[in-house]
Short mmCIF file of C-alpha atoms in Angstrom, two decimals:
data_model
loop_
_atom_site.label_atom_id
_atom_site.label_comp_id
_atom_site.label_asym_id
_atom_site.label_seq_id
_atom_site.Cartn_x
_atom_site.Cartn_y
_atom_site.Cartn_z
CA MET F 29 -8.07 -5.96 8.65
CA PHE F 30 -5.54 -4.17 10.87
CA GLN F 31 -7.33 -0.86 11.44
CA HIS F 32 -8.32 -1.78 15.02
CA TRP F 33 -4.74 -2.64 16.03
CA THR F 34 -2.66 -0.32 18.16
CA ASN F 35 0.02 1.82 16.48
CA LYS F 36 2.78 -0.31 18.02
CA LYS F 37 1.34 -3.56 16.67
CA ARG F 38 0.77 -2.04 13.25
CA LEU F 39 4.35 -0.76 13.18
CA LEU F 40 5.81 -4.13 14.16
CA LEU F 41 3.72 -6.00 11.59
CA GLY F 42 4.64 -3.46 8.91
CA LEU F 43 8.34 -3.89 9.74
CA PHE F 44 7.97 -7.65 9.45
CA PHE F 45 6.35 -7.29 6.02
CA LEU F 46 9.09 -4.92 4.82
CA LEU F 47 11.89 -7.24 5.98
CA VAL F 48 10.23 -10.19 4.24
CA VAL F 49 9.95 -8.06 1.10
CA ASP F 50 13.67 -7.26 1.27
CA LEU F 51 14.48 -10.98 1.35
CA LEU F 52 12.12 -11.62 -1.57
CA TRP F 53 13.70 -8.79 -3.57
CA VAL F 54 17.17 -10.23 -2.96
CA GLY F 55 16.01 -13.53 -4.45
CA SER F 56 14.25 -11.69 -7.28
CA SER F 57 17.38 -9.69 -8.14
CA GLU F 58 19.41 -12.89 -8.26
CA LEU F 59 16.84 -14.47 -10.61
CA THR F 60 16.81 -11.35 -12.79
CA GLU F 61 20.60 -11.31 -12.98
CA PHE F 62 20.61 -15.01 -13.91
CA LEU F 63 17.94 -14.41 -16.57
CA PHE F 64 19.74 -11.43 -18.12
CA LYS F 65 23.31 -12.74 -18.02
CA ASN F 66 23.27 -16.54 -17.88
CA THR F 67 20.36 -17.15 -20.27
CA ASP F 68 21.10 -14.06 -22.41
CA TYR F 69 17.52 -12.75 -22.31
CA ASN F 70 17.90 -9.02 -21.59
CA LYS F 71 14.41 -7.79 -22.44
CA PRO F 72 13.48 -5.33 -19.66
CA PHE F 73 10.18 -4.15 -21.16
CA PHE F 74 8.89 -7.63 -21.93
CA THR F 75 9.97 -9.07 -18.57
CA THR F 76 8.31 -6.17 -16.72
CA TYR F 77 5.18 -6.60 -18.86
CA VAL F 78 4.97 -10.33 -18.10
CA LYS F 79 5.57 -9.90 -14.36
CA THR F 80 2.93 -7.17 -14.21
CA THR F 81 0.44 -9.28 -16.16
CA ILE F 82 0.76 -12.01 -13.52
CA PHE F 83 -1.00 -9.57 -11.15
CA THR F 84 -4.26 -10.47 -12.93
CA LEU F 85 -4.27 -13.77 -11.01
CA TYR F 86 -5.53 -11.76 -8.05
CA LEU F 87 -8.80 -11.18 -9.93
CA SER F 88 -9.67 -14.83 -9.31
CA GLY F 89 -10.88 -13.50 -5.96
CA PHE F 90 -14.16 -12.62 -7.70
CA ILE F 91 -14.70 -16.37 -8.04
CA CYS F 92 -13.58 -17.33 -4.54
CA ARG F 93 -14.85 -14.43 -2.42
CA LYS F 94 -18.50 -13.46 -2.14
CA SER F 95 -17.66 -10.02 -0.66
CA TRP F 96 -15.87 -9.06 -3.89
CA ARG F 97 -18.93 -9.93 -5.97
CA GLN F 98 -21.20 -7.99 -3.64
CA ARG F 99 -19.21 -4.83 -4.26
CA CYS F 100 -19.95 -5.00 -7.98
CA HIS F 101 -23.39 -3.52 -7.32
CA CYS F 102 -24.81 -1.21 -4.70
CA SER F 103 -27.99 -2.36 -2.91
CA MET F 104 -30.28 0.13 -1.23
CA VAL F 105 -31.02 -0.53 2.42
CA TYR F 106 -34.09 1.67 2.69
CA GLN F 107 -36.65 1.53 -0.10
CA SER F 108 -40.06 3.03 -0.45
CA GLN F 109 -43.21 1.07 -1.11
CA ALA F 110 -43.26 2.28 -4.69
CA GLU F 111 -39.70 1.02 -5.25
CA LEU F 112 -40.53 -2.33 -3.64
CA SER F 113 -42.55 -3.42 -6.63
CA LYS F 114 -39.51 -2.88 -8.86
CA ILE F 115 -37.33 -5.32 -6.93
CA LEU F 116 -39.91 -8.14 -6.97
CA SER F 117 -40.46 -10.55 -9.79
CA ASP F 118 -43.71 -10.82 -11.72
CA PRO F 119 -46.54 -12.43 -9.74
CA VAL F 120 -47.02 -16.18 -9.93
CA TYR F 121 -50.31 -17.72 -8.74
CA VAL F 122 -49.92 -21.03 -6.96
CA PRO F 123 -52.95 -23.23 -6.07
CA ILE F 124 -53.64 -23.73 -2.36
CA ASN F 125 -54.11 -27.23 -1.03
CA ASP F 126 -56.87 -27.27 1.64
CA ASP F 127 -55.79 -30.11 3.90
CA ASP F 128 -57.84 -29.01 6.93
CA GLY F 129 -61.01 -30.79 5.88
CA TYR F 130 -63.20 -27.97 7.14
CA SER F 131 -66.20 -26.90 5.16
CA SER F 132 -65.46 -23.22 5.17
CA ILE F 133 -67.69 -20.56 3.69
CA ASP F 134 -66.70 -17.63 1.55
CA SER F 135 -67.81 -14.04 1.80
CA SER F 136 -71.06 -14.68 -0.10
CA ASP F 137 -71.98 -17.39 2.41
CA ASN F 138 -71.28 -14.95 5.24
CA GLU F 139 -73.81 -12.54 3.80
CA ALA F 140 -76.40 -15.33 3.66
CA VAL F 141 -75.80 -16.43 7.21
CA GLY F 142 -75.89 -12.89 8.53
CA PRO F 143 -73.75 -11.12 11.05
CA ARG F 144 -74.52 -13.47 13.97
CA VAL F 145 -72.79 -16.81 14.29
CA ASP F 146 -74.13 -19.23 16.91
CA SER F 147 -70.80 -20.89 17.86
CA LEU F 148 -67.05 -20.19 17.49
CA ALA F 149 -66.52 -23.51 15.73
CA ASP F 150 -68.76 -22.37 12.89
CA ARG F 151 -66.62 -19.30 12.26
CA ARG F 152 -64.61 -20.07 9.12
CA VAL F 153 -62.78 -17.96 6.56
CA ARG F 154 -62.56 -19.18 3.03
CA PHE F 155 -59.47 -17.94 1.13
CA ASN F 156 -59.03 -17.86 -2.60
CA ASP F 157 -57.99 -21.04 -4.34
CA HIS F 158 -54.70 -19.46 -5.49
CA MET F 159 -52.09 -17.37 -3.72
CA GLU F 160 -49.89 -14.70 -5.28
CA VAL F 161 -46.11 -15.31 -5.00
CA ARG F 162 -43.41 -12.77 -5.84
CA VAL F 163 -39.69 -13.68 -5.65
CA MET F 164 -37.32 -11.16 -4.04
CA SER F 165 -33.77 -10.64 -5.29
CA GLU F 166 -30.89 -12.10 -3.31
CA ALA F 167 -29.59 -8.74 -2.15
CA ASP F 168 -33.02 -7.62 -0.87
CA ALA F 169 -33.86 -11.01 0.58
CA GLU F 170 -30.77 -10.66 2.74
CA GLU F 171 -32.34 -7.61 4.40
CA ALA F 172 -35.48 -9.57 5.15
CA ASN F 173 -33.48 -12.45 6.60
CA LEU F 174 -31.53 -10.07 8.83
CA ALA F 175 -34.77 -8.72 10.23
CA ARG F 176 -35.71 -12.23 11.44
CA LEU F 177 -32.41 -12.88 13.26
CA PRO F 178 -32.02 -12.61 17.05
CA TYR F 179 -30.71 -9.28 18.22
CA GLU F 180 -27.11 -10.38 18.93
CA LEU F 181 -26.77 -12.17 15.62
CA PHE F 182 -28.32 -9.16 13.90
CA LEU F 183 -25.65 -6.86 15.41
CA ARG F 184 -22.84 -9.19 14.29
CA ALA F 185 -24.24 -9.35 10.78
CA GLN F 186 -24.58 -5.56 10.66
CA GLU F 187 -20.94 -5.11 11.77
CA GLU F 188 -19.77 -7.49 9.07
CA ARG F 189 -21.81 -5.73 6.43
CA ALA F 190 -20.57 -2.35 7.62
CA ARG F 191 -16.98 -3.59 7.34
CA VAL F 192 -17.62 -4.75 3.78
CA ARG F 193 -19.38 -1.51 2.82
CA ARG F 194 -16.52 0.59 4.21
CA LYS F 195 -14.30 -0.78 1.46
CA TYR F 196 -14.07 0.95 -1.87
CA SER F 197 -16.37 -0.31 -4.57
CA VAL F 198 -15.07 -2.01 -7.68
CA PRO F 199 -15.40 1.11 -9.91
CA VAL F 200 -13.39 3.19 -7.41
CA ILE F 201 -10.64 0.56 -7.24
CA CYS F 202 -10.56 0.40 -11.05
CA LYS F 203 -10.11 4.17 -11.19
CA LEU F 204 -7.20 3.99 -8.72
CA ALA F 205 -5.62 1.14 -10.69
CA VAL F 206 -5.78 3.13 -13.93
CA ILE F 207 -4.08 6.09 -12.25
CA PHE F 208 -1.25 4.09 -10.68
CA CYS F 209 -0.58 1.37 -13.25
CA GLY F 210 1.54 3.75 -15.33
CA LEU F 211 3.62 4.92 -12.35
CA TRP F 212 4.17 1.37 -11.15
CA PHE F 213 5.25 0.14 -14.59
CA LEU F 214 7.53 3.16 -15.13
CA ALA F 215 9.28 2.59 -11.79
CA ASN F 216 9.94 -1.10 -12.44
CA PHE F 217 10.87 -0.67 -16.09
CA SER F 218 13.28 2.15 -15.23
CA TYR F 219 15.04 -0.05 -12.70
CA GLN F 220 15.37 -2.91 -15.21
CA GLU F 221 16.61 -0.56 -17.92
CA ALA F 222 19.13 1.05 -15.57
CA LEU F 223 20.56 -2.37 -14.73
CA LEU F 224 21.24 -2.92 -18.43
CA GLN F 225 22.80 0.50 -19.00
CA THR F 226 25.15 0.70 -16.01
CA GLU F 227 26.55 -1.20 -13.06
CA ALA F 228 24.33 -2.35 -10.23
CA GLY F 229 26.33 -0.23 -7.79
CA VAL F 230 25.49 3.00 -9.63
CA VAL F 231 21.85 1.98 -9.82
CA ASN F 232 21.68 1.26 -6.10
CA ILE F 233 23.36 4.57 -5.23
CA LEU F 234 20.92 6.59 -7.32
CA SER F 235 17.96 4.47 -6.20
CA SER F 236 18.66 5.62 -2.65
CA LEU F 237 17.45 9.05 -3.79
CA SER F 238 13.90 7.69 -3.60
CA GLY F 239 14.07 8.17 0.17
CA LEU F 240 14.85 11.88 -0.28
CA PHE F 241 12.14 12.24 -2.94
CA THR F 242 9.63 10.49 -0.67
CA LEU F 243 10.53 12.71 2.28
CA ILE F 244 10.01 15.88 0.23
CA LEU F 245 6.83 14.73 -1.52
CA ALA F 246 5.32 13.36 1.71
CA ALA F 247 5.94 16.71 3.38
CA ILE F 248 4.20 18.51 0.49
CA TRP F 249 1.27 16.05 0.22
CA SER F 250 1.07 14.75 3.76
CA SER F 251 -1.37 11.90 4.42
CA GLY F 252 -0.85 11.59 8.18
CA PRO F 253 1.38 12.46 11.15
CA ALA F 254 3.90 9.80 10.14
CA ASP F 255 4.68 11.79 6.97
CA LYS F 256 5.56 14.97 8.86
CA PHE F 257 8.87 16.51 7.77
CA THR F 258 11.50 16.72 10.50
CA LEU F 259 15.22 17.41 10.58
CA SER F 260 15.76 13.98 12.14
CA LYS F 261 14.17 12.27 9.13
CA LEU F 262 16.24 14.37 6.74
CA PHE F 263 19.40 13.49 8.64
CA ALA F 264 18.46 9.79 8.64
CA VAL F 265 17.77 9.79 4.88
CA LEU F 266 21.06 11.51 4.07
CA PHE F 267 22.89 9.21 6.49
CA SER F 268 21.36 6.16 4.79
CA ALA F 269 22.30 7.51 1.34
CA GLY F 270 25.88 7.97 2.52
CA GLY F 271 25.98 4.38 3.75
CA THR F 272 24.59 3.14 0.44
CA VAL F 273 27.33 5.03 -1.40
CA MET F 274 30.01 3.39 0.77
CA ILE F 275 28.51 -0.08 0.24
CA CYS F 276 28.33 0.31 -3.52
CA LEU F 277 31.80 1.86 -3.80
CA SER F 278 33.21 -1.26 -2.14
CA ASP F 279 32.25 -3.36 -5.17
CA MET F 280 32.23 -1.15 -8.23
CA SER F 281 34.37 0.93 -10.50
CA LEU F 282 32.72 4.24 -11.28
CA GLU F 283 32.26 4.78 -14.99
CA PRO F 284 30.28 7.72 -16.35
CA VAL F 285 27.14 6.25 -17.86
CA PRO F 286 24.61 9.12 -18.01
CA ILE F 287 21.79 7.09 -19.61
CA GLY F 288 21.71 4.51 -16.82
CA ALA F 289 21.95 7.30 -14.23
CA ILE F 290 18.95 9.05 -15.75
CA TRP F 291 16.91 5.83 -15.72
CA SER F 292 17.82 5.28 -12.06
CA VAL F 293 16.70 8.77 -11.05
CA VAL F 294 13.47 8.40 -13.06
CA GLY F 295 12.76 5.09 -11.32
CA SER F 296 13.44 6.59 -7.89
CA LEU F 297 11.11 9.51 -8.55
CA ALA F 298 8.39 7.20 -9.93
CA TYR F 299 8.58 4.97 -6.83
CA ALA F 300 8.29 8.01 -4.55
CA LEU F 301 5.34 9.44 -6.51
CA TYR F 302 3.62 6.06 -6.56
CA LEU F 303 3.86 5.55 -2.80
CA VAL F 304 3.12 9.09 -1.64
CA THR F 305 0.19 9.62 -4.00
CA LEU F 306 -1.39 6.25 -3.20
CA LYS F 307 -0.99 6.83 0.54
CA ARG F 308 -2.70 10.20 0.13
CA LYS F 309 -5.52 8.80 -2.01
CA VAL F 310 -6.06 5.90 0.40
CA PRO F 311 -5.35 7.14 3.95
CA ASP F 312 -7.00 4.05 5.50
CA GLU F 313 -5.80 0.68 4.21
CA GLY F 314 -9.06 -0.90 5.44
CA LYS F 315 -10.94 0.79 2.60
CA LEU F 316 -8.74 -0.62 -0.16
CA ASP F 317 -8.70 -4.29 -1.01
CA ILE F 318 -5.03 -4.48 -1.98
CA PRO F 319 -5.17 -7.83 -3.88
CA MET F 320 -8.08 -6.53 -5.96
CA PHE F 321 -6.19 -3.30 -6.60
CA PHE F 322 -3.10 -5.13 -7.87
CA GLY F 323 -5.30 -7.43 -9.93
CA PHE F 324 -6.71 -4.45 -11.82
CA VAL F 325 -3.24 -2.87 -12.08
CA GLY F 326 -2.09 -6.02 -13.87
CA LEU F 327 -5.21 -6.09 -16.05
CA PHE F 328 -4.87 -2.46 -17.19
CA ASN F 329 -1.14 -2.85 -17.78
CA MET F 330 -1.84 -5.89 -19.93
CA LEU F 331 -4.56 -4.11 -21.94
CA LEU F 332 -2.91 -0.69 -22.31
CA LEU F 333 0.83 -1.35 -22.63
CA TRP F 334 1.03 -4.13 -25.20
CA PRO F 335 1.55 -1.60 -28.06
CA GLY F 336 4.88 -0.80 -26.41
CA LEU F 337 6.11 -4.26 -27.39
CA LEU F 338 5.37 -3.53 -31.05
CA ILE F 339 6.91 -0.04 -30.94
CA LEU F 340 10.14 -1.28 -29.35
CA HIS F 341 10.29 -4.23 -31.76
CA PHE F 342 9.91 -2.19 -34.98
CA THR F 343 12.26 0.54 -33.75
CA GLN F 344 14.86 -2.16 -32.91
CA LEU F 345 15.17 -0.83 -29.35
CA GLU F 346 14.08 -4.19 -27.94
CA THR F 347 13.57 -7.00 -30.41
CA PHE F 348 10.76 -9.32 -29.38
CA ILE F 349 11.83 -12.94 -29.00
CA LEU F 350 9.74 -15.63 -27.37
CA PRO F 351 11.46 -17.01 -24.27
CA THR F 352 12.61 -20.61 -24.05
CA PRO F 353 10.89 -22.96 -21.56
CA LEU F 354 13.65 -22.29 -19.00
CA GLN F 355 13.31 -18.53 -19.47
CA TRP F 356 9.52 -18.79 -19.13
CA LEU F 357 9.98 -20.74 -15.90
CA LEU F 358 12.31 -18.10 -14.47
CA LEU F 359 9.95 -15.33 -15.55
CA VAL F 360 6.91 -16.94 -13.94
CA ILE F 361 8.70 -17.77 -10.68
CA ASN F 362 10.12 -14.26 -10.50
CA GLY F 363 6.70 -12.79 -11.26
CA LEU F 364 4.86 -14.88 -8.65
CA ILE F 365 7.33 -14.43 -5.79
CA GLY F 366 9.47 -11.41 -6.63
CA THR F 367 6.64 -9.26 -7.98
CA MET F 368 3.17 -10.54 -7.15
CA LEU F 369 3.77 -11.50 -3.51
CA SER F 370 6.49 -8.98 -2.67
CA GLU F 371 4.58 -5.95 -4.01
CA LEU F 372 1.50 -6.97 -2.03
CA LEU F 373 3.48 -7.23 1.21
CA TRP F 374 5.40 -4.03 0.42
CA LEU F 375 2.22 -1.97 -0.06
CA TRP F 376 0.77 -3.46 3.13
CA GLY F 377 3.98 -2.50 4.93
CA CYS F 378 3.68 1.02 3.53
CA PHE F 379 0.13 1.41 4.83
CA LEU F 380 1.02 -0.03 8.24
CA THR F 381 4.14 2.14 8.71
CA SER F 382 4.83 5.12 6.45
CA SER F 383 5.80 5.81 2.86
CA LEU F 384 9.27 6.96 3.95
CA LEU F 385 9.98 3.80 5.93
CA ALA F 386 8.80 1.63 3.05
CA THR F 387 11.14 3.52 0.72
CA LEU F 388 14.13 3.22 3.05
CA ALA F 389 13.47 -0.51 3.14
CA LEU F 390 14.70 -0.52 -0.47
CA GLY F 391 18.12 0.54 0.82
CA LEU F 392 18.46 -2.72 2.73
CA VAL F 393 18.40 -4.72 -0.50
CA SER F 394 22.01 -3.83 -1.40
CA PRO F 395 23.64 -4.98 1.87
CA LEU F 396 21.43 -8.08 2.00
CA THR F 397 22.41 -8.96 -1.58
CA MET F 398 26.09 -8.62 -0.72
CA LEU F 399 25.62 -10.69 2.44
CA PHE F 400 24.07 -13.33 0.19
CA ASP F 401 27.21 -13.18 -1.98
CA ILE F 402 29.42 -13.46 1.10
CA PHE F 403 27.78 -16.55 2.57
CA ILE F 404 26.62 -18.32 -0.61
CA LYS F 405 29.07 -17.26 -3.32
CA LYS F 406 32.04 -16.79 -0.93
CA VAL F 407 32.71 -13.26 -2.19
CA THR F 408 34.93 -10.97 -0.11
CA TYR F 409 34.39 -7.22 0.27
CA SER F 410 36.50 -4.40 1.65
CA TRP F 411 36.04 -2.58 4.94
CA MET F 412 33.89 0.05 3.21
CA PHE F 413 31.09 -2.47 2.85
CA TYR F 414 30.91 -3.23 6.57
CA ALA F 415 31.32 0.46 7.45
CA GLY F 416 28.52 1.40 5.07
CA MET F 417 26.11 -1.10 6.61
CA VAL F 418 26.15 0.81 9.91
CA PRO F 419 24.46 4.04 8.68
CA VAL F 420 22.00 2.11 6.51
CA ILE F 421 20.78 -0.05 9.38
CA PHE F 422 20.94 2.83 11.86
CA SER F 423 18.83 5.04 9.58
CA PHE F 424 16.23 2.31 9.11
CA VAL F 425 15.93 1.87 12.89
CA ALA F 426 15.84 5.65 13.41
CA ILE F 427 13.03 6.16 10.90
CA THR F 428 11.14 3.29 12.57
CA VAL F 429 11.34 5.03 15.95
CA LEU F 430 10.45 8.42 14.45
CA SER F 431 7.43 6.86 12.70
CA HIS F 432 6.16 5.70 16.10
CA TYR F 433 6.87 8.99 17.91
CA HIS F 434 5.48 11.47 15.40
CA ASN F 435 6.19 14.68 17.31
CA TRP F 436 9.72 13.81 18.40
CA ASP F 437 12.57 15.49 16.54
CA PRO F 438 15.83 14.81 18.42
CA VAL F 439 18.01 16.55 15.82
CA LEU F 440 15.94 19.73 16.08
CA ILE F 441 16.02 19.52 19.89
CA GLY F 442 19.79 19.05 19.84
CA PHE F 443 20.17 21.90 17.36
CA LYS F 444 18.11 24.22 19.59
CA LYS F 445 20.17 23.26 22.64
CA PHE F 446 23.38 23.79 20.69
CA THR F 447 22.26 27.24 19.54
CA LYS F 448 21.25 28.12 23.09
CA CYS F 449 24.67 27.08 24.36
CA ILE F 450 26.38 29.13 21.66
CA THR F 451 24.12 32.09 22.44
CA ARG F 452 24.92 31.83 26.14
CA LEU F 453 28.64 31.62 25.47
CA LEU F 454 28.46 34.64 23.20
CA GLN F 455 26.42 36.54 25.76
CA SER F 456 28.80 35.66 28.59
CA ALA F 457 31.79 36.64 26.42
CA LYS F 458 30.08 39.91 25.61
CA LEU F 459 29.33 40.53 29.31
CA ARG F 460 32.96 39.83 30.21
CA GLU F 461 34.07 42.20 27.50
CA MET F 462 31.68 44.86 28.78
CA ASP F 463 32.92 44.35 32.35
CA SER F 464 36.50 44.73 31.24
CA ASP F 465 35.62 47.91 29.33
CA VAL F 466 33.82 49.34 32.36
CA THR F 467 36.72 48.45 34.63
CA SER F 468 39.21 50.02 32.30
CA GLN F 469 37.08 53.16 32.05
CA LEU F 470 36.82 53.38 35.84
CA LEU F 471 40.54 52.97 36.22
CA SER F 472 41.26 55.56 33.58
CA SER F 473 38.85 58.05 35.18
CA GLN F 474 40.66 58.06 38.60
CA PRO F 475 42.89 61.12 39.37
CA ALA F 476 46.63 60.69 39.09
CA ASP F 477 47.30 61.63 42.72
CA PHE F 478 45.13 58.73 43.78
CA TYR F 479 47.74 56.34 42.52
CA SER F 480 50.58 58.41 43.90
CA SER F 481 49.08 58.38 47.36
#
């Protein structure tokens, strides 16, 4: 859809998607907090399972969109004459109605008349009384209809078909969904579990490590120039992590909770692996139908992960209890808006920008959530919150610029200039020292009477 856009337009649209996702995640976090605390339904595995299952609504596209159904089978464009008989139905003989009123003669009559015919009007051909009809399949009949179109319309139709055929087929998308459904579920479940085990501030601090993980993994498995490792990106990621620490320290009391910290790190690593690996597997977003992909992710999660509900229930780690109507309503709303729509826009934003920028967009959720508390809940924060917002926003803008200018590394350039200045200063100091040594040697080598004279 956006593959013909310029890099600048793609970057701006991707930024818009990521900012919208941040707003949706703020609302989703508020709904999750209300569901866990106010309605006393703290079931992270079940809530993640339900929200992931809602992804299957995307599979309704097979009913609404013809292009999705066409990708369920592969039609051959060029077929031999021997193969042509296989794509036609069995012959059906239909009687011919002779409405011309001519008294035509068949081949036997032609032999009787002889080779000469006196007038053109007497020349008649008598066909058989029945004609043979074979029905062509819809996919092959489309080729025949294209051949009858005017040239300009034929070119347009070919471009549209080429665009459809460039996309991955349904089996390929199913294979990708099977690979990534586990990573996606692990990342979301880890975040939910970490929220139950420790404070949100600790979770947000450790979740900021996903930017560092993404930077390292993208450098190892690079999928494009935007994933190139630079010192400027490393500085921006560390600067953003420092701002996140300041923001979270302004509204938390640090308590050592190792289990929640481990879940946070696992979730950060799973998010980074999910984004970097998917971006490498699908370098061009035009080939992947993202709604279809998420639809199969939801389907495979629903079919493969339901035994986890039974295991957690019988081990008493998470007792299964059916939600009340209010809890179901909150779950469905959160799944439709906070998961189904936001994840679609987030993955689009990742493809349009870079995996690192999409990961750093997660760091904006904490300050936006606290701004929501300031203006809606009238909560006050210390100066550390406002001071921490500066590096977070600055790092996001810096990574945006660096994603557009792939080969620009201002930190490396500044470091090289700094080292050159230091080298020049050291060299000049060494030269001055050498000059002083030479001068002292010359003075010491002069005869004593020279000074006396």
